[in-house]
XYZ file of C-alpha atoms in Angstrom:
506
model
C 100.140 -54.137 13.740
C 98.573 -51.318 15.750
C 98.301 -51.866 19.483
C 94.826 -52.921 20.606
C 92.850 -50.149 22.323
C 91.812 -50.446 25.967
C 88.255 -49.250 26.508
C 86.437 -48.290 29.653
C 83.012 -49.986 29.509
C 79.796 -49.176 31.367
C 78.541 -52.487 32.880
C 75.050 -51.029 33.287
C 74.657 -50.849 29.507
C 77.579 -52.785 28.037
C 78.542 -49.696 26.023
C 82.103 -48.375 25.693
C 82.720 -45.116 27.567
C 86.142 -44.003 26.429
C 89.451 -45.328 25.208
C 91.795 -45.224 28.164
C 95.034 -46.704 26.846
C 96.424 -49.308 24.485
C 97.581 -52.797 25.372
C 101.256 -52.920 26.217
C 103.613 -54.648 23.806
C 106.316 -57.032 24.973
C 108.809 -54.209 24.497
C 106.750 -51.858 26.658
C 106.427 -54.454 29.409
C 110.177 -54.936 29.300
C 110.729 -51.194 29.585
C 108.339 -50.914 32.529
C 110.011 -53.762 34.411
C 113.504 -52.437 33.743
C 112.504 -48.967 34.939
C 111.033 -50.477 38.102
C 114.155 -52.552 38.630
C 116.292 -49.428 38.323
C 114.191 -47.721 41.012
C 114.861 -50.363 43.690
C 117.629 -48.434 45.412
C 115.430 -45.386 45.887
C 113.083 -47.408 48.104
C 115.872 -48.517 50.461
C 115.262 -45.700 52.973
C 112.480 -46.841 55.293
C 111.634 -43.294 56.369
C 111.075 -42.255 52.756
C 109.013 -45.391 52.065
C 106.718 -44.702 54.983
C 106.280 -41.075 53.950
C 105.499 -42.180 50.391
C 102.768 -44.554 51.562
C 101.165 -41.873 53.725
C 101.302 -39.341 50.892
C 99.671 -41.871 48.555
C 96.865 -42.339 51.082
C 96.428 -38.583 51.394
C 96.247 -38.050 47.637
C 93.713 -40.843 47.240
C 91.552 -39.289 49.944
C 91.843 -35.832 48.395
C 90.785 -37.196 44.999
C 87.940 -39.228 46.515
C 85.176 -37.676 44.428
C 86.939 -38.329 41.115
C 88.141 -41.814 42.075
C 84.695 -42.964 43.192
C 83.043 -41.463 40.123
C 85.448 -43.304 37.824
C 85.156 -46.602 39.714
C 81.358 -46.522 39.821
C 81.144 -45.775 36.093
C 83.238 -48.883 35.360
C 81.986 -51.332 37.996
C 78.436 -50.266 38.994
C 79.378 -51.026 42.604
C 77.778 -47.804 43.802
C 79.144 -44.735 45.632
C 78.385 -46.073 49.118
C 80.328 -49.299 48.647
C 83.174 -47.527 46.851
C 83.431 -44.796 49.489
C 84.044 -47.492 52.069
C 86.507 -49.268 49.819
C 88.501 -46.097 49.223
C 88.651 -45.414 52.965
C 89.859 -48.963 53.521
C 92.487 -48.597 50.786
C 93.851 -45.364 52.235
C 93.864 -46.860 55.743
C 95.734 -49.875 54.412
C 98.461 -47.665 52.960
C 98.794 -45.855 56.277
C 98.849 -49.130 58.183
C 101.779 -50.372 56.108
C 103.565 -47.077 56.722
C 103.316 -47.875 60.442
C 104.675 -51.365 59.783
C 107.651 -49.846 57.973
C 108.270 -47.334 60.775
C 108.222 -49.993 63.481
C 110.597 -52.317 61.622
C 109.556 -55.635 63.197
C 108.927 -57.006 59.689
C 112.706 -57.115 59.218
C 112.738 -60.039 61.697
C 116.211 -59.237 63.002
C 118.132 -61.958 64.860
C 121.669 -61.543 66.198
C 123.629 -64.446 67.682
C 127.046 -63.510 68.999
C 130.065 -65.742 68.609
C 130.017 -68.549 71.167
C 132.881 -71.038 71.186
C 131.399 -73.027 74.065
C 128.672 -74.502 71.872
C 129.008 -77.763 69.989
C 129.692 -77.095 67.225
C 130.874 -73.531 67.981
C 128.714 -70.618 66.826
C 130.206 -67.894 64.675
C 128.776 -64.385 64.857
C 125.520 -64.517 62.839
C 123.181 -61.654 61.986
C 119.968 -62.219 60.061
C 117.266 -59.968 58.654
C 114.976 -59.733 55.657
C 115.513 -57.872 52.413
C 113.138 -57.029 49.539
C 112.866 -59.557 46.713
C 112.854 -57.024 43.874
C 110.239 -56.066 41.299
C 106.763 -57.399 42.101
C 104.103 -58.007 39.455
C 100.572 -57.341 40.743
C 97.499 -58.610 38.898
C 94.510 -56.476 39.832
C 91.138 -57.917 40.826
C 87.864 -57.224 39.041
C 85.637 -56.953 42.106
C 87.706 -54.509 44.167
C 88.837 -51.674 41.851
C 90.684 -50.005 44.734
C 91.425 -52.343 47.658
C 92.708 -55.214 45.481
C 93.807 -53.218 42.466
C 96.409 -50.567 41.644
C 96.564 -48.941 45.119
C 95.478 -52.103 46.950
C 96.986 -54.494 49.445
C 99.427 -56.282 47.144
C 100.831 -52.968 45.934
C 100.922 -51.378 49.389
C 102.626 -54.360 51.040
C 105.170 -54.738 48.225
C 106.091 -51.046 48.315
C 106.311 -51.251 52.117
C 108.772 -54.124 51.729
C 110.888 -51.964 49.420
C 109.819 -53.617 46.179
C 108.877 -51.576 43.073
C 105.592 -52.694 41.523
C 104.308 -53.196 37.982
C 100.536 -53.637 37.986
C 98.657 -55.457 35.246
C 95.408 -53.498 35.309
C 92.116 -55.362 35.210
C 90.170 -54.735 31.971
C 86.976 -54.033 33.942
C 88.273 -50.745 35.353
C 91.141 -49.359 33.255
C 90.253 -45.690 33.781
C 90.167 -46.119 37.549
C 93.499 -47.928 37.350
C 95.121 -45.119 35.394
C 93.747 -42.493 37.768
C 94.998 -44.324 40.854
C 98.369 -44.963 39.249
C 98.773 -41.257 38.517
C 98.073 -40.460 42.185
C 100.614 -43.005 43.448
C 103.220 -41.821 40.971
C 102.613 -38.233 42.061
C 103.046 -39.302 45.682
C 106.374 -40.893 44.787
C 107.566 -37.722 43.083
C 106.544 -35.598 46.068
C 108.742 -37.756 48.291
C 111.721 -37.642 45.958
C 111.240 -41.137 44.573
C 111.269 -42.137 40.892
C 107.704 -42.378 39.594
C 108.584 -45.779 38.161
C 108.398 -47.387 41.592
C 104.797 -47.926 40.404
C 103.798 -48.592 36.796
C 100.626 -49.884 35.146
C 100.364 -51.980 31.984
C 97.254 -53.206 30.167
C 96.406 -56.307 28.158
C 96.249 -60.082 28.482
C 99.542 -60.659 26.674
C 101.175 -57.999 28.820
C 100.194 -60.019 31.865
C 101.797 -63.132 30.431
C 104.978 -61.258 29.504
C 105.105 -59.748 32.978
C 105.180 -63.017 34.912
C 107.857 -64.367 32.583
C 110.158 -61.344 32.770
C 113.538 -62.296 34.277
C 113.678 -59.138 36.423
C 110.303 -59.815 38.064
C 110.985 -61.464 41.418
C 107.471 -62.289 42.678
C 103.813 -61.914 41.752
C 100.500 -61.309 43.476
C 97.200 -62.232 41.835
C 93.496 -62.029 42.684
C 91.061 -63.571 40.222
C 89.767 -66.803 38.751
C 91.108 -70.315 39.223
C 91.685 -70.703 35.492
C 93.602 -67.451 35.028
C 95.496 -67.702 38.282
C 96.556 -71.283 37.712
C 97.874 -70.438 34.238
C 100.024 -67.640 35.662
C 101.083 -69.790 38.618
C 102.258 -72.504 36.231
C 104.102 -69.908 34.142
C 105.841 -68.565 37.249
C 106.928 -72.088 38.207
C 108.079 -72.931 34.668
C 110.524 -70.022 34.407
C 114.244 -70.859 34.280
C 114.330 -69.203 37.717
C 110.909 -69.854 39.296
C 109.405 -67.074 41.413
C 106.912 -66.978 44.289
C 103.352 -66.585 43.026
C 100.846 -65.529 45.656
C 97.484 -66.103 43.997
C 93.963 -65.861 45.366
C 91.925 -67.993 42.972
C 88.482 -68.857 44.311
C 86.521 -69.822 47.394
C 83.219 -71.456 48.296
C 83.280 -70.181 51.924
C 81.189 -72.939 53.536
C 78.810 -72.351 56.416
C 77.650 -75.015 58.877
C 74.491 -74.282 60.847
C 73.927 -76.614 63.795
C 70.425 -77.850 64.504
C 70.461 -76.070 67.856
C 71.459 -72.783 66.199
C 68.648 -73.073 63.660
C 66.158 -73.823 66.462
C 67.403 -70.862 68.497
C 67.536 -68.134 65.820
C 66.463 -69.375 62.387
C 65.115 -65.985 61.324
C 68.308 -64.158 62.262
C 70.564 -66.691 60.526
C 68.464 -66.720 57.357
C 68.451 -62.922 57.162
C 72.193 -62.708 57.827
C 72.968 -65.320 55.215
C 70.785 -63.551 52.641
C 72.456 -60.226 53.280
C 75.952 -61.683 53.097
C 75.469 -63.750 49.927
C 73.849 -60.888 47.977
C 76.248 -58.166 49.108
C 77.819 -56.486 46.094
C 75.707 -58.666 43.787
C 77.400 -61.742 45.241
C 80.788 -60.670 43.892
C 82.793 -60.775 47.114
C 85.565 -63.366 47.295
C 84.252 -64.207 50.769
C 80.594 -64.711 49.753
C 79.076 -67.694 51.616
C 78.402 -69.917 48.602
C 77.616 -73.181 50.345
C 75.622 -73.875 53.502
C 75.002 -77.062 55.472
C 71.675 -76.584 57.244
C 69.545 -79.129 59.118
C 66.583 -80.876 57.594
C 63.367 -80.596 59.586
C 61.339 -77.748 61.043
C 64.211 -75.577 62.299
C 65.909 -75.736 58.924
C 62.607 -74.966 57.208
C 62.266 -71.799 59.275
C 65.794 -70.768 58.303
C 64.966 -71.212 54.609
C 61.773 -69.208 55.057
C 63.781 -66.297 56.431
C 66.382 -66.677 53.695
C 63.615 -66.694 51.073
C 62.150 -63.460 52.415
C 65.517 -61.733 52.500
C 66.660 -62.818 49.041
C 63.235 -62.156 47.472
C 63.461 -58.588 48.716
C 66.804 -58.037 47.012
C 66.510 -56.129 43.768
C 68.262 -57.113 40.564
C 71.891 -56.098 40.331
C 74.536 -55.272 37.773
C 77.595 -57.494 37.676
C 81.071 -56.231 36.902
C 80.841 -57.090 33.224
C 78.563 -58.938 30.805
C 80.918 -61.898 30.534
C 80.541 -62.521 34.269
C 76.785 -62.006 34.000
C 76.496 -64.620 31.256
C 78.657 -67.084 33.200
C 76.450 -66.615 36.267
C 73.215 -67.155 34.353
C 74.583 -70.286 32.694
C 76.136 -71.606 35.901
C 72.992 -71.373 38.019
C 70.842 -72.856 35.239
C 73.117 -75.893 34.988
C 73.119 -76.399 38.747
C 69.351 -75.953 39.057
C 68.791 -78.677 36.451
C 70.493 -81.368 38.554
C 68.320 -84.098 40.122
C 66.899 -83.253 43.571
C 68.000 -79.627 43.279
C 65.278 -77.067 43.978
C 65.245 -73.287 43.676
C 63.019 -71.691 46.341
C 64.137 -68.352 44.866
C 65.317 -68.774 41.292
C 68.613 -67.022 40.517
C 69.434 -65.914 36.988
C 68.882 -63.092 34.531
C 67.108 -60.111 36.021
C 67.050 -58.191 32.772
C 69.188 -57.530 29.731
C 72.047 -56.173 31.842
C 71.207 -57.430 35.339
C 70.954 -60.570 37.448
C 68.495 -61.660 40.123
C 69.581 -63.234 43.400
C 68.444 -66.666 44.505
C 69.462 -69.899 46.175
C 69.351 -73.625 45.529
C 68.694 -76.511 47.892
C 69.838 -80.130 47.712
C 69.847 -83.115 50.101
C 73.297 -83.317 51.669
C 73.655 -87.021 50.883
C 73.858 -86.079 47.174
C 77.205 -84.425 47.919
C 78.697 -87.031 50.223
C 80.511 -88.776 47.388
C 81.733 -87.968 43.902
C 78.986 -87.573 41.330
C 77.098 -85.236 38.986
C 76.338 -82.816 41.840
C 80.001 -81.916 42.314
C 79.463 -78.569 40.565
C 77.519 -77.506 43.657
C 80.848 -77.630 45.526
C 82.428 -75.158 43.089
C 82.237 -71.381 43.365
C 79.542 -69.688 41.272
C 80.463 -66.005 41.107
C 77.352 -63.919 41.702
C 74.330 -63.674 44.045
C 73.600 -67.347 44.687
C 74.257 -69.867 47.425
C 73.617 -73.609 47.755
C 71.909 -74.937 50.892
C 72.526 -78.642 51.528
C 70.057 -80.123 54.031
C 71.635 -82.716 56.322
C 69.986 -85.398 58.457
C 72.939 -86.322 60.666
C 76.361 -85.296 61.911
C 77.851 -88.019 59.732
C 76.488 -86.280 56.615
C 78.129 -83.023 57.708
C 81.453 -84.817 58.102
C 81.141 -86.583 54.756
C 80.427 -83.358 52.858
C 83.092 -81.295 54.637
C 85.682 -83.944 53.765
C 85.020 -83.277 50.056
C 85.327 -79.492 50.115
C 88.198 -77.731 48.346
C 90.335 -75.154 50.159
C 88.634 -71.900 51.134
C 89.346 -68.408 52.347
C 86.754 -68.725 55.109
C 84.561 -71.233 56.911
C 81.725 -70.275 59.233
C 80.062 -72.111 62.104
C 76.682 -70.961 63.369
C 76.058 -72.347 66.855
C 73.504 -71.896 69.635
C 74.289 -70.159 72.909
C 74.340 -73.508 74.712
C 76.992 -74.849 72.310
C 79.512 -72.131 73.160
C 80.542 -74.225 76.171
C 82.716 -76.382 73.918
C 80.203 -78.885 72.584
C 80.714 -77.509 69.066
C 84.480 -78.014 69.226
C 84.431 -81.062 66.953
C 82.687 -79.145 64.175
C 85.140 -76.274 64.528
C 87.981 -78.772 64.259
C 86.487 -80.149 61.034
C 86.221 -76.672 59.503
C 89.712 -75.500 60.432
C 91.638 -77.608 57.853
C 89.594 -76.262 54.920
C 89.957 -72.500 55.460
C 92.311 -69.688 56.386
C 89.787 -67.791 58.521
C 87.216 -69.575 60.687
C 84.250 -67.603 61.998
C 81.743 -68.415 64.706
C 78.314 -66.746 64.582
C 79.341 -64.154 62.021
C 79.410 -63.747 58.243
C 82.554 -63.805 56.144
C 81.924 -60.816 53.862
C 84.069 -57.975 55.150
C 87.768 -58.535 55.811
C 89.238 -56.395 58.581
C 92.658 -54.940 57.770
C 94.171 -55.956 61.089
C 97.517 -57.412 62.229
C 95.899 -60.749 63.171
C 93.998 -61.080 59.903
C 94.614 -63.979 57.558
C 93.139 -63.720 54.071
C 94.243 -66.912 52.397
C 93.624 -70.626 52.600
C 94.388 -74.053 51.181
C 94.411 -74.409 47.382
C 92.502 -73.314 45.340
C 91.696 -70.447 47.704
C 95.339 -69.421 47.418
C 98.542 -70.804 45.943
C 100.623 -70.106 49.054
C 100.231 -70.090 52.824
C 100.473 -66.291 53.040
C 97.848 -63.633 53.644
C 97.053 -60.795 51.253
C 95.413 -58.665 53.977
C 96.915 -57.384 57.207
C 100.394 -56.472 58.363
C 101.949 -59.871 57.689
C 101.136 -59.548 53.971
C 104.494 -57.769 53.713
C 106.293 -61.066 54.362
C 105.458 -62.286 50.840
C 107.911 -59.843 49.291
C 110.917 -60.443 51.552
C 113.635 -63.039 51.888
C 116.019 -63.663 54.796
C 119.783 -63.273 54.571
C 122.422 -63.945 57.244
C 125.821 -62.275 57.619
C 128.511 -64.404 59.285
C 131.605 -63.044 61.016
C 131.163 -59.723 59.194
C 133.086 -56.623 60.360
C 130.857 -53.972 61.919
C 131.615 -51.379 59.266
C 130.447 -53.744 56.514
C 127.147 -54.667 58.147
C 123.844 -53.092 57.105
C 122.840 -50.430 59.666
C 119.938 -52.600 60.805
C 122.349 -55.304 62.013
C 125.025 -53.219 63.724
C 125.729 -53.722 67.397
C 124.643 -50.276 68.574
C 121.223 -50.579 66.858
C 121.267 -46.969 65.600
C 117.682 -47.215 64.291
C 116.324 -48.670 67.556
C 114.742 -51.606 65.737
C 113.056 -54.526 67.493
C 115.257 -57.611 67.372
C 116.289 -60.766 69.196
C 119.855 -60.919 70.485
C 121.255 -64.255 71.638
C 117.725 -65.638 71.700
C 116.271 -62.824 73.806
C 114.051 -59.954 72.737
C 116.171 -56.803 72.873
């Protein structure tokens, strides 16, 4: 049987643009993984790894015009958004090069022999080593930052792990172009090009997570797809870590005092955040607890004006568009649910933004309105109107895990009076914001992009310097002669790496 073709499709029309590749067979996936596995040793030199990451960033920046043109043709995200995403992607590669240069990620600990302890301590030296080949499953909504050259790839390569990427079908041409740039960067730094490989096709993705030489996986996508791969990773004869980002509602709580103080500002900010990128950000605020009464009414008035002024948008593909239209229609049909601005089909190929409202007490216990507590991918949010603090608590207790949670408070509440609400939000999210909006994830050392299930399947972050930790494992050497130790663990510290010696920072 001939291999199935992989087409680049224009989401603005639904028409095929060009055939980019063919879906990888099981044999081709096996060959890609084995080639990546064979390239592991070439990534051992940290200086070369850092240079490779910087060269990859440079080549991406140099090819900016072509990369953005390809990504826009396949995603309809627009040149402005994609220009920012490419800059972020290149900066992320450079940031991980700095992480590699510094070496703190190795987490080196040295405890010298100490016979006075009970029981006695032998000489122990511990650091972290790369896991091996990493499978990366690209995201639909970020064709650069969470795709072939994105954070999972950059952090895995920084850790010393070769990568095989399962390209997302929504942007195969962009994936191939970015892969060619990263492979060229590898060659320019004397590395095998197979430190980074791309495969296409659903079955290829399944084969990839099952391959015995794949040591870990990173995924960004739907709950259904991510959970299936997570289960497959756990069911292997030798289970592997699966770091999946699956879905997030990103709740917002607006206090009554905040709504009274700045209803117009909050409504406008919410409208801008929930419609950004046609509502296709993983951090879109999809659920809001806002007060009943006049202050809440003013907030909804501002939200209505902002959302009504948002033009129709193109989603990443027609399958997602159809799911959005169906999802909002089903939610809008529930008892006591109203649509001040009706979301849905904006045209044959577009969607219109909107929001739904519901009394908060409808969500305080299990019932037919539970779908309102599930992510609906696209430009829609649900505003639950509460009458009391007890209703806020009851609804928050029923929320699934999230990437973010936001608290909008008044100036007077910054003195600590909102602490209880912040404490209620903290268990349900990986990033908690006060008086901000969750769309936009800074690539910073203190960032955490993750959260309780189903936001993610692990406690790790996929953004920021500590994302590298996902692809490493610790190993200790006991009573090992100096000449046999890895250079990073030798007494004279020839690479001047940060480490703790006998419990003290050296």
